[in-house]
mmCIF file of C-alpha atoms in Angstrom:
data_model
loop_
_atom_site.group_PDB
_atom_site.id
_atom_site.type_symbol
_atom_site.label_atom_id
_atom_site.label_comp_id
_atom_site.label_asym_id
_atom_site.label_seq_id
_atom_site.Cartn_x
_atom_site.Cartn_y
_atom_site.Cartn_z
ATOM 1 C CA MET A 290 178.599 143.040 88.207
ATOM 2 C CA THR A 291 180.460 141.000 90.824
ATOM 3 C CA LEU A 292 178.860 138.859 93.486
ATOM 4 C CA SER A 293 180.848 140.578 96.226
ATOM 5 C CA ASP A 294 178.539 143.588 96.002
ATOM 6 C CA MET A 295 174.830 144.073 95.495
ATOM 7 C CA PRO A 296 173.869 145.822 92.252
ATOM 8 C CA ASP A 297 173.708 149.587 92.775
ATOM 9 C CA PHE A 298 169.943 149.657 92.201
ATOM 10 C CA ALA A 299 169.249 147.062 94.937
ATOM 11 C CA PRO A 300 168.051 149.731 97.411
ATOM 12 C CA ASP A 301 165.466 150.864 94.848
ATOM 13 C CA LEU A 302 164.213 147.293 94.535
ATOM 14 C CA LEU A 303 163.990 146.803 98.283
ATOM 15 C CA ALA A 304 162.104 150.083 98.644
ATOM 16 C CA ALA A 305 159.706 149.016 95.887
ATOM 17 C CA PHE A 306 159.091 145.695 97.666
ATOM 18 C CA THR A 307 158.406 147.469 100.950
ATOM 19 C CA ALA A 308 155.991 149.856 99.233
ATOM 20 C CA ARG A 309 154.117 146.794 97.979
ATOM 21 C CA ARG A 310 153.924 145.309 101.493
ATOM 22 C CA ALA A 311 156.144 142.375 100.612
ATOM 23 C CA GLU A 312 158.244 141.144 103.552
ATOM 24 C CA ARG A 313 161.828 140.427 102.587
ATOM 25 C CA VAL A 314 162.955 136.926 103.592
ATOM 26 C CA HIS A 315 166.284 135.123 103.512
ATOM 27 C CA THR A 316 166.701 131.452 102.619
ATOM 28 C CA PRO A 317 169.846 129.285 102.955
ATOM 29 C CA VAL A 318 172.168 128.992 99.961
ATOM 30 C CA ILE A 319 172.419 125.228 100.587
ATOM 31 C CA GLN A 320 169.040 123.642 99.900
ATOM 32 C CA PRO A 321 167.607 120.102 99.913
ATOM 33 C CA ALA A 322 167.873 118.950 96.304
ATOM 34 C CA ASP A 323 164.797 116.718 96.082
ATOM 35 C CA PRO A 324 162.140 119.481 95.806
ATOM 36 C CA PHE A 325 163.965 120.982 92.820
ATOM 37 C CA LEU A 326 164.627 117.603 91.199
ATOM 38 C CA ASP A 327 160.995 116.559 91.669
ATOM 39 C CA MET A 328 159.137 119.767 90.829
ATOM 40 C CA ALA A 329 161.225 122.328 88.973
ATOM 41 C CA GLY A 330 161.331 120.664 85.557
ATOM 42 C CA GLU A 331 163.915 119.065 83.297
ATOM 43 C CA ASP A 332 165.336 122.369 82.056
ATOM 44 C CA LEU A 333 166.356 123.415 85.564
ATOM 45 C CA ARG A 334 167.213 119.914 86.838
ATOM 46 C CA ARG A 335 170.090 119.481 84.414
ATOM 47 C CA ARG A 336 171.635 122.826 85.402
ATOM 48 C CA ILE A 337 171.594 122.485 89.213
ATOM 49 C CA PHE A 338 174.842 122.233 91.188
ATOM 50 C CA LEU A 339 174.444 119.110 93.328
ATOM 51 C CA THR A 340 176.318 117.876 96.388
ATOM 52 C CA ALA A 341 175.575 115.647 99.394
ATOM 53 C CA SER A 342 175.764 115.778 103.171
ATOM 54 C CA GLU A 343 177.848 113.441 105.321
ATOM 55 C CA THR A 344 174.795 111.208 105.691
ATOM 56 C CA GLY A 345 174.209 111.040 101.949
ATOM 57 C CA THR A 346 171.313 113.514 101.781
ATOM 58 C CA SER A 347 171.136 115.182 98.357
ATOM 59 C CA LEU A 348 171.785 118.926 98.553
ATOM 60 C CA CYS A 349 172.204 121.704 96.011
ATOM 61 C CA LEU A 350 173.190 125.319 95.712
ATOM 62 C CA ARG A 351 170.018 127.422 95.611
ATOM 63 C CA PRO A 352 169.052 127.488 91.886
ATOM 64 C CA GLU A 353 165.981 129.743 92.318
ATOM 65 C CA PHE A 354 163.906 131.282 95.099
ATOM 66 C CA THR A 355 160.286 130.175 94.653
ATOM 67 C CA ILE A 356 160.659 126.702 96.165
ATOM 68 C CA PRO A 357 162.823 127.879 99.129
ATOM 69 C CA VAL A 358 160.408 130.714 99.931
ATOM 70 C CA CYS A 359 157.453 128.311 99.850
ATOM 71 C CA LEU A 360 159.280 125.777 102.048
ATOM 72 C CA ARG A 361 160.103 128.535 104.522
ATOM 73 C CA HIS A 362 156.474 129.632 104.632
ATOM 74 C CA ILE A 363 155.322 126.076 105.368
ATOM 75 C CA ALA A 364 158.015 125.524 108.011
ATOM 76 C CA THR A 365 157.160 128.730 109.878
ATOM 77 C CA ALA A 366 153.409 127.972 109.788
ATOM 78 C CA THR A 367 152.669 131.547 108.779
ATOM 79 C CA GLY A 368 149.086 132.384 107.837
ATOM 80 C CA THR A 369 147.964 133.676 104.473
ATOM 81 C CA PRO A 370 147.547 135.808 102.505
ATOM 82 C CA LYS A 371 151.213 136.720 102.691
ATOM 83 C CA ARG A 372 153.567 138.531 100.341
ATOM 84 C CA TYR A 373 157.278 137.725 100.430
ATOM 85 C CA ALA A 374 160.156 139.498 98.696
ATOM 86 C CA TYR A 375 163.689 138.228 98.147
ATOM 87 C CA LEU A 376 166.991 139.473 96.766
ATOM 88 C CA GLY A 377 170.089 137.301 96.641
ATOM 89 C CA GLU A 378 172.321 134.973 94.659
ATOM 90 C CA VAL A 379 171.195 131.931 92.757
ATOM 91 C CA PHE A 380 173.490 129.287 91.285
ATOM 92 C CA ARG A 381 172.886 127.342 88.102
ATOM 93 C CA GLN A 382 174.501 126.629 84.778
ATOM 94 C CA ARG A 383 173.404 128.978 82.021
ATOM 95 C CA ARG A 384 173.802 129.000 78.285
ATOM 96 C CA GLY A 385 175.116 132.552 78.553
ATOM 97 C CA GLY A 386 176.301 134.652 81.474
ATOM 98 C CA ALA A 387 177.740 133.832 84.888
ATOM 99 C CA GLU A 388 176.657 130.759 86.831
ATOM 100 C CA GLU A 389 176.277 132.819 90.017
ATOM 101 C CA PHE A 390 173.965 135.798 89.703
ATOM 102 C CA TYR A 391 171.438 137.877 91.590
ATOM 103 C CA GLN A 392 167.692 137.499 91.391
ATOM 104 C CA ALA A 393 164.940 139.402 93.182
ATOM 105 C CA GLY A 394 161.200 139.037 93.218
ATOM 106 C CA ILE A 395 157.896 138.679 95.017
ATOM 107 C CA GLU A 396 155.879 135.558 95.909
ATOM 108 C CA ASP A 397 152.194 136.174 96.674
ATOM 109 C CA LEU A 398 150.772 133.282 98.725
ATOM 110 C CA GLY A 399 147.178 132.660 99.727
ATOM 111 C CA GLU A 400 145.327 135.437 97.907
ATOM 112 C CA ARG A 401 141.933 133.946 97.009
ATOM 113 C CA ASP A 402 141.130 136.603 94.404
ATOM 114 C CA VAL A 403 143.160 134.861 91.720
ATOM 115 C CA ALA A 404 142.506 137.392 88.957
ATOM 116 C CA SER A 405 143.564 140.347 91.103
ATOM 117 C CA ALA A 406 146.677 138.545 92.353
ATOM 118 C CA ASP A 407 147.693 137.654 88.782
ATOM 119 C CA ALA A 408 147.195 141.244 87.675
ATOM 120 C CA ARG A 409 149.152 142.566 90.656
ATOM 121 C CA ALA A 410 152.133 140.310 89.861
ATOM 122 C CA ILE A 411 152.213 141.500 86.253
ATOM 123 C CA VAL A 412 151.780 145.173 87.096
ATOM 124 C CA ASP A 413 154.318 145.052 89.940
ATOM 125 C CA ALA A 414 156.943 143.404 87.737
ATOM 126 C CA MET A 415 156.415 145.957 84.972
ATOM 127 C CA GLU A 416 156.400 148.966 87.318
ATOM 128 C CA ILE A 417 159.554 147.860 89.137
ATOM 129 C CA LEU A 418 161.390 147.347 85.847
ATOM 130 C CA ARG A 419 160.307 150.793 84.691
ATOM 131 C CA LEU A 420 161.612 152.209 87.966
ATOM 132 C CA VAL A 421 165.138 150.863 87.432
ATOM 133 C CA LEU A 422 165.135 151.069 83.606
ATOM 134 C CA LYS A 423 163.722 154.522 83.041
ATOM 135 C CA GLY A 424 162.968 155.232 79.393
ATOM 136 C CA ARG A 425 163.374 151.660 78.184
ATOM 137 C CA ASN A 426 160.718 150.125 75.953
ATOM 138 C CA LEU A 427 159.532 146.917 77.596
ATOM 139 C CA SER A 428 157.513 144.091 76.035
ATOM 140 C CA LEU A 429 155.340 141.612 77.933
ATOM 141 C CA THR A 430 154.272 138.198 76.634
ATOM 142 C CA LEU A 431 151.572 136.239 78.451
ATOM 143 C CA GLY A 432 150.460 132.633 78.166
ATOM 144 C CA ASP A 433 147.953 130.531 80.063
ATOM 145 C CA GLN A 434 148.538 126.856 80.776
ATOM 146 C CA ALA A 435 144.984 126.493 82.137
ATOM 147 C CA VAL A 436 143.528 127.476 78.753
ATOM 148 C CA PHE A 437 145.831 124.992 77.000
ATOM 149 C CA GLU A 438 144.770 122.262 79.447
ATOM 150 C CA ALA A 439 141.109 123.050 78.752
ATOM 151 C CA VAL A 440 141.651 122.747 74.982
ATOM 152 C CA VAL A 441 143.482 119.424 75.353
ATOM 153 C CA ALA A 442 140.775 118.057 77.668
ATOM 154 C CA ALA A 443 137.971 119.188 75.312
ATOM 155 C CA LEU A 444 139.558 117.236 72.448
ATOM 156 C CA GLY A 445 138.867 114.027 74.378
ATOM 157 C CA LEU A 446 142.388 112.637 74.527
ATOM 158 C CA PRO A 447 143.215 109.901 77.077
ATOM 159 C CA VAL A 448 144.379 111.271 80.427
ATOM 160 C CA GLY A 449 147.888 109.935 79.837
ATOM 161 C CA TRP A 450 148.201 111.909 76.614
ATOM 162 C CA GLN A 451 146.764 115.003 78.246
ATOM 163 C CA LYS A 452 149.488 114.784 80.917
ATOM 164 C CA ARG A 453 152.191 114.389 78.278
ATOM 165 C CA LEU A 454 151.026 117.420 76.314
ATOM 166 C CA ILE A 455 150.594 119.565 79.423
ATOM 167 C CA HIS A 456 154.079 118.597 80.622
ATOM 168 C CA ALA A 457 155.466 119.764 77.253
ATOM 169 C CA PHE A 458 153.602 123.093 77.299
ATOM 170 C CA GLY A 459 156.032 125.900 76.513
ATOM 171 C CA ASP A 460 158.637 123.580 74.957
ATOM 172 C CA ALA A 461 157.889 124.017 71.265
ATOM 173 C CA ALA A 462 160.150 121.211 70.008
ATOM 174 C CA HIS A 463 158.880 118.655 72.534
ATOM 175 C CA LEU A 464 155.260 119.595 71.899
ATOM 176 C CA GLU A 465 155.692 119.319 68.136
ATOM 177 C CA ALA A 466 157.255 115.875 68.519
ATOM 178 C CA LEU A 467 154.255 114.723 70.572
ATOM 179 C CA LEU A 468 151.819 116.084 67.993
ATOM 180 C CA ASP A 469 153.691 114.184 65.290
ATOM 181 C CA ARG A 470 153.306 110.983 67.331
ATOM 182 C CA LEU A 471 149.579 111.639 67.680
ATOM 183 C CA ALA A 472 149.351 111.997 63.916
ATOM 184 C CA ARG A 473 151.394 108.829 63.251
ATOM 185 C CA PRO A 474 151.126 106.356 66.164
ATOM 186 C CA GLN A 475 153.897 103.787 66.518
ATOM 187 C CA PRO A 476 153.846 100.443 68.348
ATOM 188 C CA VAL A 477 155.719 100.038 71.615
ATOM 189 C CA ALA A 478 159.208 98.855 70.719
ATOM 190 C CA GLY A 479 161.172 96.149 72.475
ATOM 191 C CA LEU A 480 158.315 94.050 73.873
ATOM 192 C CA ASP A 481 158.812 90.302 74.137
ATOM 193 C CA PRO A 482 156.648 88.643 71.423
ATOM 194 C CA GLU A 483 154.842 86.510 74.001
ATOM 195 C CA ILE A 484 154.036 89.576 76.136
ATOM 196 C CA GLU A 485 152.929 91.467 73.018
ATOM 197 C CA ALA A 486 150.618 88.598 72.039
ATOM 198 C CA LEU A 487 149.000 88.499 75.493
ATOM 199 C CA LEU A 488 148.504 92.284 75.405
ATOM 200 C CA SER A 489 146.979 92.127 71.931
ATOM 201 C CA ALA A 490 144.581 89.377 73.003
ATOM 202 C CA ASP A 491 143.665 91.315 76.161
ATOM 203 C CA ARG A 492 144.421 88.228 78.278
ATOM 204 C CA GLU A 493 145.235 90.131 81.469
ATOM 205 C CA ASP A 494 145.226 87.146 83.864
ATOM 206 C CA ASP A 495 147.593 85.201 81.614
ATOM 207 C CA LEU A 496 149.787 88.283 81.243
ATOM 208 C CA ILE A 497 150.056 88.723 85.012
ATOM 209 C CA ALA A 498 150.870 85.031 85.462
ATOM 210 C CA ARG A 499 153.571 85.176 82.777
ATOM 211 C CA LEU A 500 155.131 88.291 84.308
ATOM 212 C CA GLU A 501 155.117 86.676 87.740
ATOM 213 C CA SER A 502 156.813 83.582 86.349
ATOM 214 C CA ARG A 503 159.463 85.682 84.593
ATOM 215 C CA MET A 504 160.159 87.661 87.755
ATOM 216 C CA GLU A 505 160.600 84.482 89.784
ATOM 217 C CA GLU A 506 162.890 82.949 87.153
ATOM 218 C CA THR A 507 165.182 85.974 87.151
ATOM 219 C CA GLY A 508 165.046 86.618 90.893
ATOM 220 C CA TYR A 509 163.646 90.065 90.200
ATOM 221 C CA SER A 510 160.503 89.484 92.253
ATOM 222 C CA THR A 511 162.319 89.747 95.593
ATOM 223 C CA ASN A 512 163.489 93.305 94.819
ATOM 224 C CA ALA A 513 160.647 94.570 92.644
ATOM 225 C CA SER A 514 158.913 97.769 93.660
ATOM 226 C CA ARG A 515 155.934 96.881 91.451
ATOM 227 C CA SER A 516 153.792 93.760 91.488
ATOM 228 C CA PRO A 517 153.108 91.743 88.307
ATOM 229 C CA ALA A 518 149.582 93.202 88.253
ATOM 230 C CA GLU A 519 150.941 96.755 88.407
ATOM 231 C CA ILE A 520 153.462 96.028 85.653
ATOM 232 C CA ALA A 521 150.710 94.525 83.487
ATOM 233 C CA ARG A 522 148.513 97.595 83.993
ATOM 234 C CA ARG A 523 151.403 99.902 83.102
ATOM 235 C CA LEU A 524 152.162 97.922 79.942
ATOM 236 C CA LYS A 525 148.513 98.151 78.871
ATOM 237 C CA GLU A 526 148.488 101.907 79.483
ATOM 238 C CA LYS A 527 151.749 102.388 77.595
ATOM 239 C CA ARG A 528 150.461 100.361 74.646
ATOM 240 C CA ALA A 529 147.140 102.234 74.581
ATOM 241 C CA LEU A 530 148.927 105.587 74.623
ATOM 242 C CA ALA A 531 151.298 104.510 71.862
ATOM 243 C CA GLU A 532 148.372 103.482 69.676
ATOM 244 C CA THR A 533 146.292 106.618 70.295
ATOM 245 C CA ARG A 534 145.657 108.650 67.173
ATOM 246 C CA LEU A 535 144.225 112.161 67.182
ATOM 247 C CA ASP A 536 141.977 112.497 64.139
ATOM 248 C CA GLY A 537 142.992 114.992 61.518
ATOM 249 C CA SER A 538 140.403 117.648 62.353
ATOM 250 C CA ALA A 539 141.223 117.588 66.056
ATOM 251 C CA LEU A 540 144.950 117.783 65.338
ATOM 252 C CA LEU A 541 144.360 120.783 63.073
ATOM 253 C CA LEU A 542 142.350 122.467 65.833
ATOM 254 C CA LEU A 543 145.131 121.974 68.352
ATOM 255 C CA ARG A 544 147.737 123.300 65.954
ATOM 256 C CA GLU A 545 145.488 126.250 65.104
ATOM 257 C CA PHE A 546 145.114 127.084 68.783
ATOM 258 C CA LEU A 547 148.888 126.995 69.299
ATOM 259 C CA THR A 548 149.410 129.547 66.500
ATOM 260 C CA LEU A 549 147.311 132.213 68.257
ATOM 261 C CA ARG A 550 149.443 135.301 68.869
ATOM 262 C CA LEU A 551 147.846 138.737 69.176
ATOM 263 C CA PRO A 552 147.568 141.804 71.419
ATOM 264 C CA LEU A 553 146.257 140.850 74.848
ATOM 265 C CA ALA A 554 143.367 143.284 74.395
ATOM 266 C CA GLU A 555 142.076 141.071 71.549
ATOM 267 C CA ALA A 556 142.763 137.712 73.184
ATOM 268 C CA SER A 557 139.405 137.133 74.895
ATOM 269 C CA ALA A 558 137.445 137.600 71.669
ATOM 270 C CA ALA A 559 139.893 135.397 69.784
ATOM 271 C CA LEU A 560 139.656 132.581 72.344
ATOM 272 C CA ALA A 561 135.866 132.768 72.423
ATOM 273 C CA GLY A 562 135.745 132.728 68.619
ATOM 274 C CA PHE A 563 138.093 129.755 68.469
ATOM 275 C CA ALA A 564 136.009 127.815 71.017
ATOM 276 C CA ASP A 565 132.764 128.531 69.154
ATOM 277 C CA ALA A 566 134.178 127.641 65.737
ATOM 278 C CA ALA A 567 135.732 124.436 67.076
ATOM 279 C CA ASP A 568 132.688 123.583 69.202
ATOM 280 C CA LEU A 569 134.905 123.166 72.289
ATOM 281 C CA LYS A 570 133.621 123.788 75.807
ATOM 282 C CA LEU A 571 136.195 126.174 77.273
ATOM 283 C CA GLY A 572 133.848 128.297 79.374
ATOM 284 C CA PRO A 573 135.509 128.153 82.841
ATOM 285 C CA ALA A 574 139.031 128.642 81.454
ATOM 286 C CA ILE A 575 137.981 131.594 79.293
ATOM 287 C CA ALA A 576 135.999 133.108 82.197
ATOM 288 C CA ALA A 577 139.116 133.003 84.388
ATOM 289 C CA PHE A 578 141.133 134.510 81.515
ATOM 290 C CA ASP A 579 138.587 137.315 81.117
ATOM 291 C CA ALA A 580 138.580 138.026 84.866
ATOM 292 C CA ARG A 581 142.365 138.448 84.808
ATOM 293 C CA LEU A 582 142.159 140.868 81.878
ATOM 294 C CA ALA A 583 139.488 142.888 83.680
ATOM 295 C CA ALA A 584 141.716 143.057 86.766
ATOM 296 C CA LEU A 585 144.655 144.175 84.634
ATOM 297 C CA SER A 586 142.552 146.914 83.067
ATOM 298 C CA ASN A 587 141.370 148.042 86.501
ATOM 299 C CA ALA A 588 145.016 148.224 87.583
ATOM 300 C CA GLY A 589 145.778 150.573 84.687
ATOM 301 C CA ALA A 590 147.642 148.123 82.453
ATOM 302 C CA ASP A 591 147.704 148.803 78.707
ATOM 303 C CA LEU A 592 146.489 145.477 77.296
ATOM 304 C CA SER A 593 147.073 146.564 73.711
ATOM 305 C CA ALA A 594 150.812 146.860 74.480
ATOM 306 C CA MET A 595 150.994 143.274 75.796
ATOM 307 C CA THR A 596 151.018 140.083 73.716
ATOM 308 C CA TYR A 597 149.097 136.844 74.252
ATOM 309 C CA ARG A 598 150.675 133.689 72.820
ATOM 310 C CA ALA A 599 148.666 130.500 73.176
ATOM 311 C CA ALA A 600 151.819 128.345 73.007
ATOM 312 C CA PHE A 601 153.841 130.414 75.479
ATOM 313 C CA GLY A 602 154.977 128.720 78.667
ATOM 314 C CA ARG A 603 157.946 128.885 81.021
ATOM 315 C CA PRO A 604 160.433 126.031 81.612
ATOM 316 C CA LEU A 605 159.435 125.214 85.199
ATOM 317 C CA ASP A 606 157.071 122.329 85.890
ATOM 318 C CA TYR A 607 155.339 123.901 88.866
ATOM 319 C CA TYR A 608 153.422 126.522 86.859
ATOM 320 C CA THR A 609 149.689 125.823 86.558
ATOM 321 C CA GLY A 610 148.008 128.858 84.996
ATOM 322 C CA MET A 611 149.055 132.306 83.846
ATOM 323 C CA VAL A 612 152.726 132.738 82.906
ATOM 324 C CA PHE A 613 154.499 135.840 81.624
ATOM 325 C CA GLU A 614 157.871 137.271 80.662
ATOM 326 C CA ILE A 615 159.077 140.833 80.192
ATOM 327 C CA THR A 616 161.907 141.767 77.837
ATOM 328 C CA ALA A 617 163.521 144.921 76.558
ATOM 329 C CA ALA A 618 162.911 145.274 72.838
ATOM 330 C CA GLY A 619 164.593 142.339 71.138
ATOM 331 C CA GLY A 620 166.562 141.446 74.253
ATOM 332 C CA GLU A 621 166.807 138.808 76.948
ATOM 333 C CA VAL A 622 164.182 138.068 79.565
ATOM 334 C CA LEU A 623 164.331 140.619 82.403
ATOM 335 C CA ALA A 624 161.431 139.309 84.477
ATOM 336 C CA GLY A 625 159.337 136.184 84.441
ATOM 337 C CA GLY A 626 156.645 134.672 86.578
ATOM 338 C CA GLY A 627 153.306 132.986 86.821
ATOM 339 C CA ARG A 628 150.826 131.036 88.907
ATOM 340 C CA PHE A 629 151.814 127.862 90.774
ATOM 341 C CA ASP A 630 148.719 126.776 92.697
ATOM 342 C CA ARG A 631 149.701 123.126 93.200
ATOM 343 C CA LEU A 632 153.216 123.719 94.469
ATOM 344 C CA MET A 633 152.408 124.473 98.110
ATOM 345 C CA THR A 634 150.558 121.202 98.734
ATOM 346 C CA LEU A 635 153.227 119.242 96.839
ATOM 347 C CA LEU A 636 155.807 120.752 99.191
ATOM 348 C CA GLY A 637 153.812 119.707 102.251
ATOM 349 C CA ALA A 638 151.235 122.411 102.994
ATOM 350 C CA GLU A 639 148.228 120.913 104.779
ATOM 351 C CA SER A 640 145.697 122.911 102.750
ATOM 352 C CA HIS A 641 145.462 124.381 99.271
ATOM 353 C CA ILE A 642 147.267 127.727 99.004
ATOM 354 C CA PRO A 643 146.917 129.673 95.737
ATOM 355 C CA ALA A 644 150.213 131.254 94.713
ATOM 356 C CA VAL A 645 151.657 133.562 92.088
ATOM 357 C CA GLY A 646 154.956 135.416 91.777
ATOM 358 C CA PHE A 647 157.742 136.788 89.605
ATOM 359 C CA SER A 648 161.529 137.009 89.446
ATOM 360 C CA LEU A 649 163.815 139.770 88.164
ATOM 361 C CA TRP A 650 167.153 138.972 86.471
ATOM 362 C CA LEU A 651 169.432 141.592 88.010
ATOM 363 C CA ASP A 652 172.553 140.953 85.920
ATOM 364 C CA ARG A 653 170.577 141.519 82.722
ATOM 365 C CA ILE A 654 168.967 144.651 84.161
ATOM 366 C CA ASP A 655 172.412 145.909 85.201
ATOM 367 C CA THR A 656 173.777 145.346 81.689
ATOM 368 C CA LEU A 657 170.976 147.453 80.204
ATOM 369 C CA ARG A 658 171.489 150.202 82.790
ATOM 370 C CA THR A 659 175.231 150.285 82.058
ATOM 371 C CA ARG A 660 174.620 150.365 78.314
ATOM 372 C CA ARG A 661 172.124 153.198 78.652
ATOM 373 C CA SER A 662 174.416 155.270 80.893
ATOM 374 C CA GLY A 663 177.218 154.887 78.345
ATOM 375 C CA GLU A 664 175.145 155.957 75.371
ATOM 376 C CA PRO A 665 175.679 159.455 73.961
ATOM 377 C CA ALA A 666 173.150 162.064 75.007
#
């Protein structure tokens, strides 16, 4: 597939978007870089194509559509609920495949019935793939960051550690490294012995005075963005986090939770059983999970054919709740999406706007269509 032409099934996608009352929007190829650098996550940040304007403003080639669509919605002051569709090129380095490729999808902004909106995103993505990949066996995997956050909070970890673990959700290697650190805490390396002694003795006033003196001696104080008091507080937090140990039983519970993998139809009972056995208060998170499953069932989805993985996440920092991916059997991801309720306010919306959406990888879909058409009858 070349970028000079749309994929041949693009009209089918656009018709499917229209049938779902999603308004197609266009966003510029050149985008401000900061929203992606700040909110998209490390995995995407290191693969963006960056440039700058004449005035030095950081710009990039559009690496995905969710952030541009949300920025456009805010800029046009359009009311919600609102469904947007898109189809166009994105540009980013990939481990395999071209660095310029087509994506399409739907962003659903402002729907207050969260469970129904989640279910609609999943069902729409699956139905559209079945439309353009007739006869293909498709597999869906679902995770839920909100459930993971509830488990981490119920274990009583410091807020700083909760943030670290939540940030690593979906990155198995990073998460495992953090769990190892919780099992075997290590002191903060590289601290000046005098500073370390003041921290150990909890002599905060003396610590602040010593930091202030050091900053004046080095001339750093005139350019510092943080005051000595702020630096002292950060050092105390860093030391406390480094010394935090998760007791063996709690660590086993967290690892047990992350191993959960079963048909989605069985997930509610499994989560409730885990919470009861571990004596963890997960009620609101499980209630929201159950509501989504009920909405999926009402929409005709076959929950027994979908998989729930407790450790499954997607490599974009703006996701906050349900996440999912759809693959052909044993193949690459064809569609992925999830809920991103905090993104709109982070981008500048004046009020909270719930949001969920999904993207389709058109080059991968096209490869499967070509392979199928070339197979013997």
